[in-house]
mmCIF file of C-alpha atoms in Angstrom:
data_model
loop_
_atom_site.group_PDB
_atom_site.id
_atom_site.type_symbol
_atom_site.label_atom_id
_atom_site.label_comp_id
_atom_site.label_asym_id
_atom_site.label_seq_id
_atom_site.Cartn_x
_atom_site.Cartn_y
_atom_site.Cartn_z
ATOM 1 C CA MET A 1054 -16.573 19.829 -21.195
ATOM 2 C CA GLN A 1055 -15.815 17.385 -19.505
ATOM 3 C CA SER A 1056 -15.790 13.787 -21.719
ATOM 4 C CA THR A 1057 -15.547 10.223 -20.903
ATOM 5 C CA PHE A 1058 -14.613 6.888 -22.795
ATOM 6 C CA ASP A 1059 -16.206 3.955 -22.105
ATOM 7 C CA LEU A 1060 -13.758 0.697 -21.948
ATOM 8 C CA SER A 1061 -16.474 -1.663 -22.176
ATOM 9 C CA LEU A 1062 -17.327 -0.119 -25.510
ATOM 10 C CA ALA A 1063 -13.105 -0.454 -26.785
ATOM 11 C CA ALA A 1064 -13.650 -4.077 -25.779
ATOM 12 C CA THR A 1065 -16.724 -5.029 -27.435
ATOM 13 C CA SER A 1066 -15.672 -3.849 -30.525
ATOM 14 C CA LEU A 1067 -12.251 -5.063 -30.556
ATOM 15 C CA ARG A 1068 -13.285 -9.044 -30.550
ATOM 16 C CA GLY A 1069 -12.687 -10.533 -33.297
ATOM 17 C CA ALA A 1070 -10.920 -7.705 -34.872
ATOM 18 C CA LYS A 1071 -8.028 -8.957 -37.007
ATOM 19 C CA SER A 1072 -5.378 -6.232 -36.784
ATOM 20 C CA ILE A 1073 -5.668 -3.705 -35.063
ATOM 21 C CA PRO A 1074 -3.340 0.039 -36.195
ATOM 22 C CA VAL A 1075 0.663 -0.043 -34.097
ATOM 23 C CA LEU A 1076 1.791 3.116 -35.178
ATOM 24 C CA PRO A 1077 6.025 3.989 -33.677
ATOM 25 C CA PRO A 1078 5.592 4.331 -30.633
ATOM 26 C CA VAL A 1079 6.088 7.454 -28.820
ATOM 27 C CA LYS A 1080 9.858 8.579 -27.352
ATOM 28 C CA HIS A 1081 10.180 9.839 -24.008
ATOM 29 C CA ARG A 1082 12.464 12.589 -23.230
ATOM 30 C CA SER A 1083 15.487 10.082 -22.563
ATOM 31 C CA GLY A 1084 15.193 9.028 -26.219
ATOM 32 C CA HIS A 1085 14.414 5.714 -25.484
ATOM 33 C CA PRO A 1086 10.470 4.915 -26.697
ATOM 34 C CA SER A 1087 7.195 4.286 -24.209
ATOM 35 C CA PRO A 1088 5.857 0.905 -24.064
ATOM 36 C CA GLY A 1089 2.829 0.092 -25.658
ATOM 37 C CA ILE A 1090 1.865 3.637 -26.542
ATOM 38 C CA PRO A 1091 0.967 3.267 -29.963
ATOM 39 C CA SER A 1092 -0.559 6.714 -31.781
ATOM 40 C CA SER A 1093 -4.195 5.630 -33.306
ATOM 41 C CA ALA A 1094 -6.941 3.470 -31.908
ATOM 42 C CA SER A 1095 -10.361 2.544 -33.794
ATOM 43 C CA ALA A 1096 -12.601 1.973 -31.200
ATOM 44 C CA SER A 1097 -16.737 2.050 -32.341
ATOM 45 C CA GLY A 1098 -16.070 4.085 -35.110
ATOM 46 C CA ARG A 1099 -14.851 6.406 -33.434
ATOM 47 C CA ARG A 1100 -10.759 7.747 -33.854
ATOM 48 C CA TYR A 1101 -8.126 8.579 -31.507
ATOM 49 C CA SER A 1102 -4.841 10.024 -32.474
ATOM 50 C CA LEU A 1103 -2.335 10.894 -30.215
ATOM 51 C CA GLU A 1104 -1.797 14.712 -30.434
ATOM 52 C CA LYS A 1105 0.934 15.646 -28.581
ATOM 53 C CA VAL A 1106 2.666 14.296 -25.322
ATOM 54 C CA ILE A 1107 3.070 16.465 -21.919
ATOM 55 C CA GLU A 1108 6.261 15.297 -20.539
ATOM 56 C CA ILE A 1109 5.116 15.686 -16.827
ATOM 57 C CA ASP A 1110 6.771 14.443 -12.575
ATOM 58 C CA GLY A 1111 5.261 12.012 -10.809
ATOM 59 C CA ARG A 1112 4.298 9.296 -12.206
ATOM 60 C CA GLN A 1113 1.628 8.047 -9.576
ATOM 61 C CA GLY A 1114 -1.780 9.136 -10.427
ATOM 62 C CA ILE A 1115 -3.202 11.315 -12.213
ATOM 63 C CA ALA A 1116 -6.725 14.265 -12.140
ATOM 64 C CA THR A 1117 -8.034 16.628 -14.071
ATOM 65 C CA ASN A 1118 -11.431 19.299 -12.879
ATOM 66 C CA GLY A 1119 -11.499 20.279 -17.294
ATOM 67 C CA THR A 1120 -9.172 22.859 -16.685
ATOM 68 C CA HIS A 1121 -5.892 21.750 -14.311
ATOM 69 C CA TYR A 1122 -4.267 18.328 -13.986
ATOM 70 C CA PHE A 1123 -3.239 17.292 -10.844
ATOM 71 C CA VAL A 1124 -0.643 14.326 -11.225
ATOM 72 C CA SER A 1125 0.938 12.674 -7.366
ATOM 73 C CA SER A 1126 4.446 11.644 -7.973
ATOM 74 C CA SER A 1127 4.792 8.814 -4.514
ATOM 75 C CA THR A 1128 6.424 11.415 -2.372
ATOM 76 C CA ALA A 1129 4.980 14.923 -4.177
ATOM 77 C CA LEU A 1130 1.798 16.614 -5.927
ATOM 78 C CA PHE A 1131 1.384 19.057 -8.682
ATOM 79 C CA MET A 1132 -0.941 21.044 -11.229
ATOM 80 C CA TYR A 1133 -1.044 21.421 -14.944
ATOM 81 C CA ASP A 1134 -2.661 24.081 -16.607
ATOM 82 C CA LEU A 1135 -3.937 21.466 -19.845
ATOM 83 C CA ALA A 1136 -0.951 23.150 -21.951
ATOM 84 C CA GLY A 1137 1.676 21.095 -19.346
ATOM 85 C CA ASN A 1138 2.758 24.131 -18.074
ATOM 86 C CA LEU A 1139 3.940 23.358 -14.538
ATOM 87 C CA LEU A 1140 1.445 25.778 -12.366
ATOM 88 C CA GLN A 1141 2.076 24.971 -8.129
ATOM 89 C CA GLN A 1142 3.930 21.799 -6.943
ATOM 90 C CA ASN A 1143 3.727 20.830 -3.254
ATOM 91 C CA ASP A 1144 6.994 18.349 -1.941
ATOM 92 C CA HIS A 1145 5.803 18.202 1.547
ATOM 93 C CA PRO A 1146 2.487 17.102 1.081
ATOM 94 C CA PHE A 1147 2.922 14.719 4.589
ATOM 95 C CA ASP A 1148 3.140 17.836 6.178
ATOM 96 C CA GLY A 1149 1.189 18.002 9.535
ATOM 97 C CA LEU A 1150 -0.652 15.042 8.716
ATOM 98 C CA PRO A 1151 -1.848 12.921 11.432
ATOM 99 C CA LEU A 1152 -0.270 9.739 11.892
ATOM 100 C CA ALA A 1153 3.301 9.264 9.703
ATOM 101 C CA ALA A 1154 3.558 9.211 6.109
ATOM 102 C CA ASN A 1155 6.156 8.399 2.787
ATOM 103 C CA HIS A 1156 4.298 7.515 -0.241
ATOM 104 C CA LEU A 1157 1.465 9.088 -1.777
ATOM 105 C CA GLY A 1158 -1.279 6.527 -3.916
ATOM 106 C CA ASP A 1159 -3.405 7.679 -7.072
ATOM 107 C CA ILE A 1160 -5.174 10.567 -7.017
ATOM 108 C CA GLY A 1161 -8.898 11.702 -7.186
ATOM 109 C CA TYR A 1162 -10.598 15.297 -7.976
ATOM 110 C CA TYR A 1163 -13.860 16.240 -6.355
ATOM 111 C CA GLU A 1164 -15.612 19.865 -5.741
ATOM 112 C CA GLY A 1165 -12.043 21.649 -4.846
ATOM 113 C CA GLU A 1166 -10.462 18.913 -3.575
ATOM 114 C CA LEU A 1167 -7.959 16.193 -4.265
ATOM 115 C CA TYR A 1168 -8.495 12.551 -2.424
ATOM 116 C CA THR A 1169 -5.359 11.316 -2.483
ATOM 117 C CA GLY A 1170 -4.250 7.562 -0.472
ATOM 118 C CA VAL A 1171 -1.469 7.688 1.890
ATOM 119 C CA GLU A 1172 0.456 5.461 4.025
ATOM 120 C CA TRP A 1173 3.823 4.559 5.133
ATOM 121 C CA PHE A 1174 5.421 2.728 3.354
ATOM 122 C CA ASP A 1175 8.321 0.341 4.181
ATOM 123 C CA ALA A 1176 9.346 -2.935 3.430
ATOM 124 C CA GLY A 1177 6.852 -3.745 0.446
ATOM 125 C CA ARG A 1178 4.112 -2.914 3.566
ATOM 126 C CA GLY A 1179 1.210 -0.266 4.391
ATOM 127 C CA GLN A 1180 1.054 0.870 7.155
ATOM 128 C CA ASP A 1181 -1.495 4.040 9.570
ATOM 129 C CA ILE A 1182 -3.060 3.886 6.108
ATOM 130 C CA GLN A 1183 -5.419 7.192 5.332
ATOM 131 C CA ILE A 1184 -7.413 9.249 2.698
ATOM 132 C CA VAL A 1185 -5.891 12.740 2.507
ATOM 133 C CA LEU A 1186 -7.086 15.037 1.065
ATOM 134 C CA TYR A 1187 -5.655 18.687 -0.142
ATOM 135 C CA ASP A 1188 -7.391 21.693 -1.497
ATOM 136 C CA ALA A 1189 -6.630 21.911 -5.455
ATOM 137 C CA ASP A 1190 -6.662 25.519 -5.689
ATOM 138 C CA THR A 1191 -3.314 25.428 -3.341
ATOM 139 C CA LEU A 1192 -2.913 21.839 -2.602
ATOM 140 C CA ASN A 1193 -2.493 22.415 1.155
ATOM 141 C CA TYR A 1194 -3.370 19.374 3.052
ATOM 142 C CA SER A 1195 -7.054 20.576 4.194
ATOM 143 C CA ARG A 1196 -7.885 17.201 6.800
ATOM 144 C CA SER A 1197 -7.671 13.350 6.594
ATOM 145 C CA VAL A 1198 -10.302 10.545 6.372
ATOM 146 C CA PRO A 1199 -8.172 6.822 8.698
ATOM 147 C CA TRP A 1200 -8.911 3.844 6.591
ATOM 148 C CA ASN A 1201 -10.602 0.867 8.697
ATOM 149 C CA ALA A 1202 -9.672 -2.379 7.749
ATOM 150 C CA ASP A 1203 -12.944 -3.882 7.850
ATOM 151 C CA SER A 1204 -14.250 -1.198 6.454
ATOM 152 C CA GLY A 1205 -14.176 -3.209 3.709
ATOM 153 C CA GLN A 1206 -12.655 0.369 1.676
#
């Protein structure tokens, strides 16, 4: 069962709070602390705590279907089980695309497919922007939807 955390509840419940307990920061595998990651927080009477840290490849985007985590780096896609074990990896996500691309953005999951913002990124500028869909079971390219700047997307 997927659960949703409503950030508006947290914002409302934290207004006027005198203090929020901050526990020691989580340490990255390099041994350096990860900035700004508290070990617990309280919102709307609920208590949340960090149970574990799962080391993953990629830091661009993350999505889940409830049974797997899907992660993007700027140049690859990864699928993990909920325990953090790497199940699949696509190191060539730009193969077969209709437009030239070198950068994956954030990802989302819907009905068996990963939706990914993709572009050719150079010198701080994105070109040939497209929405690319990948099969969530294989991480292989399925199809692309061109981005239309006039659409307001």
